[in-house]
Every structure is written in structure tokens, then in C-alpha cells.
Amino acid sequence: MDDKIIEAVRLLKRSRFTTAFTGAGISVESGIPPFRGSGGLWGKYDPRVLDIQYFLADPAGSWGVIKEIFYDFFDTARPNIAHLTLARMEQEGLLGRTITQNIDNLHQEAGSQIVFEFHGNSKNLLCLHCHRRYVAGEISFDHIPPTCRECGGILKPDFVFFGESIPQLPMAAAYEAASLSDVFLIIGTTGEVMPANQIPVMAKEYGATIIEVNPEPSLYTKKITDIFLKGKAGEIMEKIGARLFSPSLDDDQDGVD
Ligand code: NAD
């Protein structure tokens, strides 16, 4: 494993443009369960609560589960070492862009500034009637579904439900990142969610080297991954950061060149 970490660090140091592509797995060590895999939320809840048609037909029913998943869990979560390492990589010019499928705001809380949220952000709520936006913290969830203070319309979390389209800005930023990147660093995603799962495939087609961090193989591992770093995001990114940010551990001393 150490050889693989050393090789990954060597590639990251030499890359002219690196993109991080993150999924639910990067936030597991912050206490937020993923959807799939061991301990995944879909073992406990019905995924249809996040289907837009289902939500519109029964907003109170959907909100009961949505509140429990996204507004009870997420509020207490803090960035972990993997989020913090990516933020430092960005600050030190070693990371050009973070494309995240997550909706938990933890990359921004860690200090990352160039973040594109493919699926929106749970911190914002949108009135389905007058389109006024709210920050989740200003809304009371005592009454479900929560409603707009201005018009009484039903509020929906401003993230992308199944059956909704991806916002244009993150979509364009992700496609551009795929075409620009020498290294694409995939962390904690199964690769099952369309169309986000196509972004790393595009990056590979454009010639990027794919580094993947995950305790389990994903749909990418056999197909496009060049270096598979098997393990938890926090543990692996801590090791990467230790070598990446340490002037005393350069490529020559690692004996790679
Ligand atoms: P997923 O739930 O389908 O799969 C989670 C992945 O993370 C798996 O590959 C699993 O092996 C891996 N994983 C588990 N623990 C890990 C760890 N400690 N370190 C690294 N990897 C770990 O996740 P997905 O592919 O991102 O797709 C789910 C969709 O659900 C996303 O689009 C996202 O919007 C949403 N989601 C977001 C959050 C969040 O914002 N934190 C949480 C759950 C789901």
C-alpha cells in the first residue's frame, strides 16, 4: 500500500490540474451514513422519498424521512481529515477543483473554495410556489412539511431529487474538469448514480490518470482506475497529506525517480 501512496503522491505533485470527485463515502467518518454499502441508509429507508414525483404527491410523508436523514444527522457533522486535506491541497495549488455529489456542505466547511455541487446542497430550501430560498437554520421543522413564510408554499430541500435535472453550472464545471485534468482523484463513491458517474469516465477518456480511494471496489475500480487505494478516506488522505505537504518527503527520498 505504501508504494501505491508514494506513486499517487508523485502523480499529484506533478499534475498540472487535479480534480477531486467525491461521494458519500468521504463523509462517513464525519458521521454521515452513505446511501449504499454497509450501514447505508437505503437498508433502513425507502429511497422513493427522494423521488420528485413521490415527494410532490406526499410532501409530509417524504419530509418525515428527509428531516431525519438530512437535518438531524447533517447538522452535527464536521469535516474530517479527508475534507481538510483536499482543502489544503487547494490552498497549496495542488488541487484545481472539487466536484462533489454530496449535499452536506462539508467541503466548504473544511475551507475548500472551488467546489461544484453536482446535486445541490441540503443547507438551502426552496419554496415550490414563489421560489423564495431559505437557509435551513432559519426554518422550524416542528411542523412537517415546512412552509414558506411569505406565501405558505411547501418548501423542498434545494438538492437534486431522483427525476430532477442537474443544475447547469456544476454540470459544465464537471465536464470542463474532466477535459482539463491530468489526475482525477475519486473518493468514496460507488459510481452508480447517473449522470454524475460519467464524469470520471470522461476524464479517463481525455487521458487523466485515475486515483481512487474506497474501502471497497466500486464500478470504476476494474474499468478505469489506475491506482486503487483501498481504505477509508480519512486514513488514506491523511497518509497522502503527510507526504504531499512535507518538504522532507520528496520524490527523490521516496526513491521513486
Ligand atoms: P453511495 O452511498 O452510493 O456509496 C458510498 C460509497 O462510499 C461506497 O462505494 C462505499 O464503499 C464508500 N465508503 C464507505 N465508507 C467509506 C469511507 N470511510 N471512506 C471512503 N469511502 C467509503 O455514495 P455515492 O456513490 O456518493 O452516491 C450516493 C448519492 O447520495 C450521491 O449522489 C449523494 O448526493 C447522495 N448522498 C450524499 C451524502 C452526503 O452528502 N454526505 C450522504 C448520502 C448520500
CSV table of C-alpha atoms and ligand atoms in Angstrom, one decimal:
chain,number,residue,atom,x,y,z
A,1,MET,CA,0.0,0.0,0.0
A,2,ASP,CA,2.8,2.4,0.8
A,3,ASP,CA,4.2,2.0,-2.7
A,4,LYS,CA,0.8,3.0,-4.1
A,5,ILE,CA,0.6,6.0,-1.8
A,6,ILE,CA,4.0,7.1,-2.9
A,7,GLU,CA,3.1,6.7,-6.5
A,8,ALA,CA,-0.2,8.6,-6.0
A,9,VAL,CA,1.7,11.5,-4.3
A,10,ARG,CA,4.3,11.6,-7.1
A,11,LEU,CA,1.5,12.0,-9.6
A,12,LEU,CA,-0.4,14.6,-7.6
A,13,LYS,CA,2.8,16.7,-7.2
A,14,ARG,CA,3.5,16.6,-10.9
A,15,SER,CA,-0.1,17.1,-12.1
A,16,ARG,CA,-0.8,20.4,-13.8
A,17,PHE,CA,-4.5,20.2,-13.0
A,18,THR,CA,-6.1,17.8,-10.5
A,19,THR,CA,-9.8,17.3,-9.8
A,20,ALA,CA,-11.2,15.6,-6.7
A,21,PHE,CA,-14.5,13.8,-7.4
A,22,THR,CA,-16.2,12.9,-4.1
A,23,GLY,CA,-19.2,10.9,-3.0
A,24,ALA,CA,-21.0,9.9,0.3
A,25,GLY,CA,-18.0,7.8,1.4
A,26,ILE,CA,-15.8,10.8,2.2
A,27,SER,CA,-18.3,12.0,4.8
A,28,VAL,CA,-18.8,8.6,6.5
A,29,GLU,CA,-16.0,9.3,9.0
A,30,SER,CA,-17.8,12.6,9.8
A,31,GLY,CA,-20.8,10.5,11.0
A,32,ILE,CA,-23.0,10.7,7.9
A,33,PRO,CA,-24.0,7.3,6.6
A,34,PRO,CA,-23.9,6.6,2.8
A,35,PHE,CA,-26.9,5.5,0.8
A,36,ARG,CA,-25.4,2.2,-0.3
A,37,GLY,CA,-23.0,-0.3,1.1
A,38,SER,CA,-22.6,-1.4,4.7
A,39,GLY,CA,-24.6,0.8,7.1
A,40,GLY,CA,-26.2,2.5,4.1
A,41,LEU,CA,-29.4,4.5,4.5
A,42,TRP,CA,-31.3,2.5,1.9
A,43,GLY,CA,-31.1,-0.5,4.2
A,44,LYS,CA,-33.4,1.5,6.6
A,45,TYR,CA,-35.4,3.9,4.5
A,46,ASP,CA,-37.3,3.8,1.2
A,47,PRO,CA,-35.3,5.6,-1.5
A,48,ARG,CA,-38.6,6.8,-3.1
A,49,VAL,CA,-38.8,9.6,-0.5
A,50,LEU,CA,-36.1,11.3,-2.7
A,51,ASP,CA,-38.1,10.8,-5.9
A,52,ILE,CA,-39.5,14.1,-7.0
A,53,GLN,CA,-42.9,12.7,-8.0
A,54,TYR,CA,-43.2,10.8,-4.8
A,55,PHE,CA,-42.3,14.0,-2.8
A,56,LEU,CA,-44.9,16.1,-4.7
A,57,ALA,CA,-47.6,13.5,-4.1
A,58,ASP,CA,-46.9,13.2,-0.4
A,59,PRO,CA,-44.6,16.0,0.9
A,60,ALA,CA,-45.4,15.4,4.5
A,61,GLY,CA,-44.5,11.7,4.2
A,62,SER,CA,-41.3,12.4,2.4
A,63,TRP,CA,-40.3,15.2,4.8
A,64,GLY,CA,-40.7,12.9,7.8
A,65,VAL,CA,-37.8,10.8,6.5
A,66,ILE,CA,-35.9,13.7,4.8
A,67,LYS,CA,-35.8,15.6,8.1
A,68,GLU,CA,-34.4,12.5,10.0
A,69,ILE,CA,-31.7,11.8,7.4
A,70,PHE,CA,-30.6,15.3,6.3
A,71,TYR,CA,-31.5,17.7,9.0
A,72,ASP,CA,-30.9,15.6,12.2
A,73,PHE,CA,-27.7,13.8,11.0
A,74,PHE,CA,-26.1,16.5,9.0
A,75,ASP,CA,-26.3,19.3,11.5
A,76,THR,CA,-23.8,17.8,13.9
A,77,ALA,CA,-21.4,16.6,11.2
A,78,ARG,CA,-18.0,18.3,10.9
A,79,PRO,CA,-15.3,17.9,8.2
A,80,ASN,CA,-12.9,15.1,8.7
A,81,ILE,CA,-9.2,14.8,7.7
A,82,ALA,CA,-10.1,13.8,4.1
A,83,HIS,CA,-12.1,17.1,3.6
A,84,LEU,CA,-9.4,19.1,5.3
A,85,THR,CA,-6.6,17.5,3.2
A,86,LEU,CA,-8.5,18.4,0.0
A,87,ALA,CA,-8.9,22.0,1.2
A,88,ARG,CA,-5.2,22.3,2.0
A,89,MET,CA,-4.3,20.8,-1.4
A,90,GLU,CA,-6.5,23.5,-3.0
A,91,GLN,CA,-4.8,26.2,-0.9
A,92,GLU,CA,-1.3,25.0,-1.9
A,93,GLY,CA,-2.2,24.9,-5.6
A,94,LEU,CA,-2.3,21.1,-5.7
A,95,LEU,CA,-6.0,20.8,-6.5
A,96,GLY,CA,-7.8,22.7,-9.2
A,97,ARG,CA,-11.4,21.8,-8.5
A,98,THR,CA,-13.6,19.7,-6.3
A,99,ILE,CA,-16.7,18.1,-7.9
A,100,THR,CA,-18.9,16.6,-5.2
A,101,GLN,CA,-22.0,14.5,-5.3
A,102,ASN,CA,-22.5,15.3,-1.6
A,103,ILE,CA,-25.0,17.7,-0.3
A,104,ASP,CA,-23.6,18.1,3.2
A,105,ASN,CA,-21.5,21.3,2.8
A,106,LEU,CA,-18.5,19.7,4.4
A,107,HIS,CA,-16.0,20.6,1.7
A,108,GLN,CA,-16.8,24.3,2.1
A,109,GLU,CA,-16.7,24.0,5.9
A,110,ALA,CA,-13.3,22.4,5.6
A,111,GLY,CA,-12.1,25.5,3.7
A,112,SER,CA,-12.4,24.4,0.0
A,113,GLN,CA,-13.5,27.3,-2.2
A,114,ILE,CA,-13.6,25.8,-5.7
A,115,VAL,CA,-16.4,23.4,-5.1
A,116,PHE,CA,-19.1,22.4,-7.5
A,117,GLU,CA,-22.1,20.6,-6.1
A,118,PHE,CA,-23.5,18.2,-8.7
A,119,HIS,CA,-26.5,17.5,-6.6
A,120,GLY,CA,-27.1,20.8,-4.8
A,121,ASN,CA,-26.8,21.5,-1.0
A,122,SER,CA,-29.1,20.5,1.8
A,123,LYS,CA,-28.4,23.7,3.7
A,124,ASN,CA,-30.8,25.5,1.3
A,125,LEU,CA,-34.6,25.2,1.0
A,126,LEU,CA,-36.7,26.3,-1.9
A,127,CYS,CA,-40.4,27.4,-1.9
A,128,LEU,CA,-42.1,25.4,-4.6
A,129,HIS,CA,-44.7,28.2,-5.0
A,130,CYS,CA,-42.9,31.5,-5.0
A,131,HIS,CA,-39.3,30.2,-5.4
A,132,ARG,CA,-38.0,32.1,-2.4
A,133,ARG,CA,-34.9,30.5,-0.9
A,134,TYR,CA,-34.2,29.9,2.8
A,135,VAL,CA,-31.2,28.7,4.8
A,136,ALA,CA,-32.2,25.5,6.7
A,137,GLY,CA,-31.2,27.0,10.0
A,138,GLU,CA,-33.9,29.7,9.8
A,139,ILE,CA,-36.7,27.2,9.3
A,140,SER,CA,-38.5,25.4,12.0
A,141,PHE,CA,-39.1,21.7,11.4
A,142,ASP,CA,-41.6,21.4,14.2
A,143,HIS,CA,-44.3,21.3,11.6
A,144,ILE,CA,-43.8,18.9,8.6
A,145,PRO,CA,-43.8,19.8,5.7
A,146,PRO,CA,-42.1,23.2,6.4
A,147,THR,CA,-43.8,26.1,4.6
A,148,CYS,CA,-42.8,29.4,3.1
A,149,ARG,CA,-43.2,32.4,5.5
A,150,GLU,CA,-44.2,34.6,2.5
A,151,CYS,CA,-46.7,32.6,0.6
A,152,GLY,CA,-47.3,29.4,2.6
A,153,GLY,CA,-46.0,27.2,-0.2
A,154,ILE,CA,-44.3,23.9,0.6
A,155,LEU,CA,-40.5,24.0,1.0
A,156,LYS,CA,-38.3,21.5,-0.7
A,157,PRO,CA,-34.6,20.9,0.1
A,158,ASP,CA,-32.7,22.6,-2.7
A,159,PHE,CA,-30.8,19.4,-3.7
A,160,VAL,CA,-31.4,17.3,-6.7
A,161,PHE,CA,-34.1,14.6,-6.2
A,162,PHE,CA,-34.3,11.5,-8.4
A,163,GLY,CA,-36.1,12.6,-11.5
A,164,GLU,CA,-34.8,16.1,-11.5
A,165,SER,CA,-32.1,17.5,-13.8
A,166,ILE,CA,-28.6,18.6,-12.7
A,167,PRO,CA,-28.0,22.3,-12.4
A,168,GLN,CA,-26.1,23.7,-15.4
A,169,LEU,CA,-23.2,25.3,-13.6
A,170,PRO,CA,-21.8,22.3,-11.8
A,171,MET,CA,-22.5,20.1,-14.9
A,172,ALA,CA,-20.5,22.4,-17.1
A,173,ALA,CA,-17.7,22.7,-14.5
A,174,ALA,CA,-17.5,18.9,-14.1
A,175,TYR,CA,-17.3,18.4,-17.9
A,176,GLU,CA,-14.6,21.0,-18.1
A,177,ALA,CA,-12.7,19.4,-15.2
A,178,ALA,CA,-12.8,16.1,-16.9
A,179,SER,CA,-11.2,17.6,-20.0
A,180,LEU,CA,-8.6,19.6,-18.1
A,181,SER,CA,-7.3,17.1,-15.5
A,182,ASP,CA,-4.0,15.2,-15.5
A,183,VAL,CA,-5.1,13.4,-12.3
A,184,PHE,CA,-8.7,12.6,-11.3
A,185,LEU,CA,-8.9,11.7,-7.6
A,186,ILE,CA,-12.1,9.7,-6.9
A,187,ILE,CA,-13.1,9.4,-3.2
A,188,GLY,CA,-15.9,7.4,-1.7
A,189,THR,CA,-18.4,6.8,-4.4
A,190,THR,CA,-20.0,3.6,-5.9
A,191,GLY,CA,-20.2,5.1,-9.3
A,192,GLU,CA,-23.9,4.1,-9.5
A,193,VAL,CA,-25.6,7.5,-9.7
A,194,MET,CA,-26.3,8.8,-13.2
A,195,PRO,CA,-25.2,11.1,-14.8
A,196,ALA,CA,-22.5,12.1,-12.2
A,197,ASN,CA,-20.9,8.7,-12.7
A,198,GLN,CA,-20.0,9.6,-16.2
A,199,ILE,CA,-17.6,12.4,-15.2
A,200,PRO,CA,-14.6,10.1,-14.2
A,201,VAL,CA,-15.2,8.0,-17.3
A,202,MET,CA,-14.9,11.2,-19.4
A,203,ALA,CA,-11.8,12.2,-17.6
A,204,LYS,CA,-10.2,8.8,-18.3
A,205,GLU,CA,-11.1,9.2,-22.0
A,206,TYR,CA,-9.4,12.6,-22.0
A,207,GLY,CA,-6.3,11.0,-20.7
A,208,ALA,CA,-6.4,11.6,-16.9
A,209,THR,CA,-4.8,9.2,-14.5
A,210,ILE,CA,-7.4,7.9,-12.1
A,211,ILE,CA,-6.6,7.5,-8.4
A,212,GLU,CA,-9.4,6.0,-6.4
A,213,VAL,CA,-9.9,5.9,-2.6
A,214,ASN,CA,-12.5,3.5,-1.2
A,215,PRO,CA,-12.6,0.6,1.3
A,216,GLU,CA,-14.5,-1.5,-1.3
A,217,PRO,CA,-14.1,-1.7,-5.1
A,218,SER,CA,-16.6,0.4,-7.0
A,219,LEU,CA,-17.9,0.3,-10.5
A,220,TYR,CA,-14.8,2.3,-11.5
A,221,THR,CA,-12.2,0.1,-9.9
A,222,LYS,CA,-11.7,-2.5,-12.6
A,223,LYS,CA,-12.8,-0.4,-15.5
A,224,ILE,CA,-10.9,2.9,-15.3
A,225,THR,CA,-8.9,3.1,-12.0
A,226,ASP,CA,-5.1,3.3,-12.4
A,227,ILE,CA,-4.2,3.4,-8.7
A,228,PHE,CA,-6.7,1.9,-6.2
A,229,LEU,CA,-6.0,3.0,-2.6
A,230,LYS,CA,-8.1,0.6,-0.6
A,231,GLY,CA,-9.1,2.1,2.7
A,232,LYS,CA,-11.2,4.7,4.5
A,233,ALA,CA,-11.0,8.3,3.1
A,234,GLY,CA,-9.7,9.8,6.3
A,235,GLU,CA,-6.9,7.2,6.7
A,236,ILE,CA,-5.7,7.3,3.1
A,237,MET,CA,-5.9,11.1,2.7
A,238,GLU,CA,-4.0,11.6,6.0
A,239,LYS,CA,-1.2,9.5,4.6
A,240,ILE,CA,-1.3,11.3,1.3
A,241,GLY,CA,-1.3,14.7,3.0
A,242,ALA,CA,1.7,13.7,5.2
A,243,ARG,CA,3.8,13.1,2.1
A,244,LEU,CA,2.3,15.8,-0.1
A,245,PHE,CA,2.8,18.6,2.3
A,246,SER,CA,6.1,17.5,3.8
A,247,PRO,CA,9.2,19.1,2.2
A,248,SER,CA,11.4,16.4,3.7
A,249,LEU,CA,9.5,13.6,1.9
A,250,ASP,CA,10.1,14.5,-1.7
A,251,ASP,CA,10.1,12.1,-4.7
A,252,ASP,CA,13.8,11.5,-4.6
A,253,GLN,CA,13.8,10.5,-0.9
A,254,ASP,CA,10.9,8.2,-1.7
A,255,GLY,CA,13.2,6.5,-4.2
A,256,VAL,CA,10.5,6.8,-6.9
A,257,ASP,CA,12.5,8.6,-9.5
B,1,NAD,P1,-23.1,5.7,-2.1
B,1,NAD,O1,-23.9,5.9,-0.8
B,1,NAD,O2,-23.8,5.0,-3.2
B,1,NAD,O3,-21.8,4.8,-1.7
B,1,NAD,C1,-20.9,5.1,-0.7
B,1,NAD,C2,-19.5,4.7,-1.2
B,1,NAD,O4,-18.6,5.1,-0.2
B,1,NAD,C3,-19.3,3.2,-1.3
B,1,NAD,O5,-18.5,3.0,-2.5
B,1,NAD,C4,-18.5,2.8,-0.1
B,1,NAD,O6,-17.7,1.7,-0.3
B,1,NAD,C5,-17.7,4.1,0.2
B,1,NAD,N1,-17.3,4.3,1.6
B,1,NAD,C6,-17.9,3.9,2.7
B,1,NAD,N2,-17.2,4.3,3.8
B,1,NAD,C7,-16.1,5.0,3.3
B,1,NAD,C8,-15.0,5.6,3.9
B,1,NAD,N3,-14.9,5.7,5.2
B,1,NAD,N4,-14.2,6.3,3.1
B,1,NAD,C9,-14.3,6.2,1.7
B,1,NAD,N5,-15.3,5.6,1.1
B,1,NAD,C10,-16.2,5.0,1.9
B,1,NAD,O7,-22.5,7.0,-2.4
B,1,NAD,P2,-22.4,7.8,-3.8
B,1,NAD,O8,-21.8,7.0,-4.8
B,1,NAD,O9,-21.8,9.1,-3.5
B,1,NAD,O10,-23.9,8.1,-4.3
B,1,NAD,C11,-24.9,8.4,-3.4
B,1,NAD,C12,-25.7,9.7,-3.7
B,1,NAD,O11,-26.3,10.0,-2.5
B,1,NAD,C13,-24.8,10.9,-4.0
B,1,NAD,O12,-25.2,11.4,-5.2
B,1,NAD,C14,-25.0,11.9,-2.9
B,1,NAD,O13,-25.7,13.0,-3.5
B,1,NAD,C15,-26.0,11.3,-2.0
B,1,NAD,N6,-25.6,11.2,-0.6
B,1,NAD,C16,-24.9,12.2,-0.1
B,1,NAD,C17,-24.5,12.2,1.3
B,1,NAD,C18,-23.7,13.3,1.8
B,1,NAD,O14,-23.9,14.5,1.3
B,1,NAD,N7,-22.8,13.1,2.8
B,1,NAD,C19,-24.8,11.0,2.0
B,1,NAD,C20,-25.5,10.0,1.5
B,1,NAD,C21,-25.9,10.1,0.1
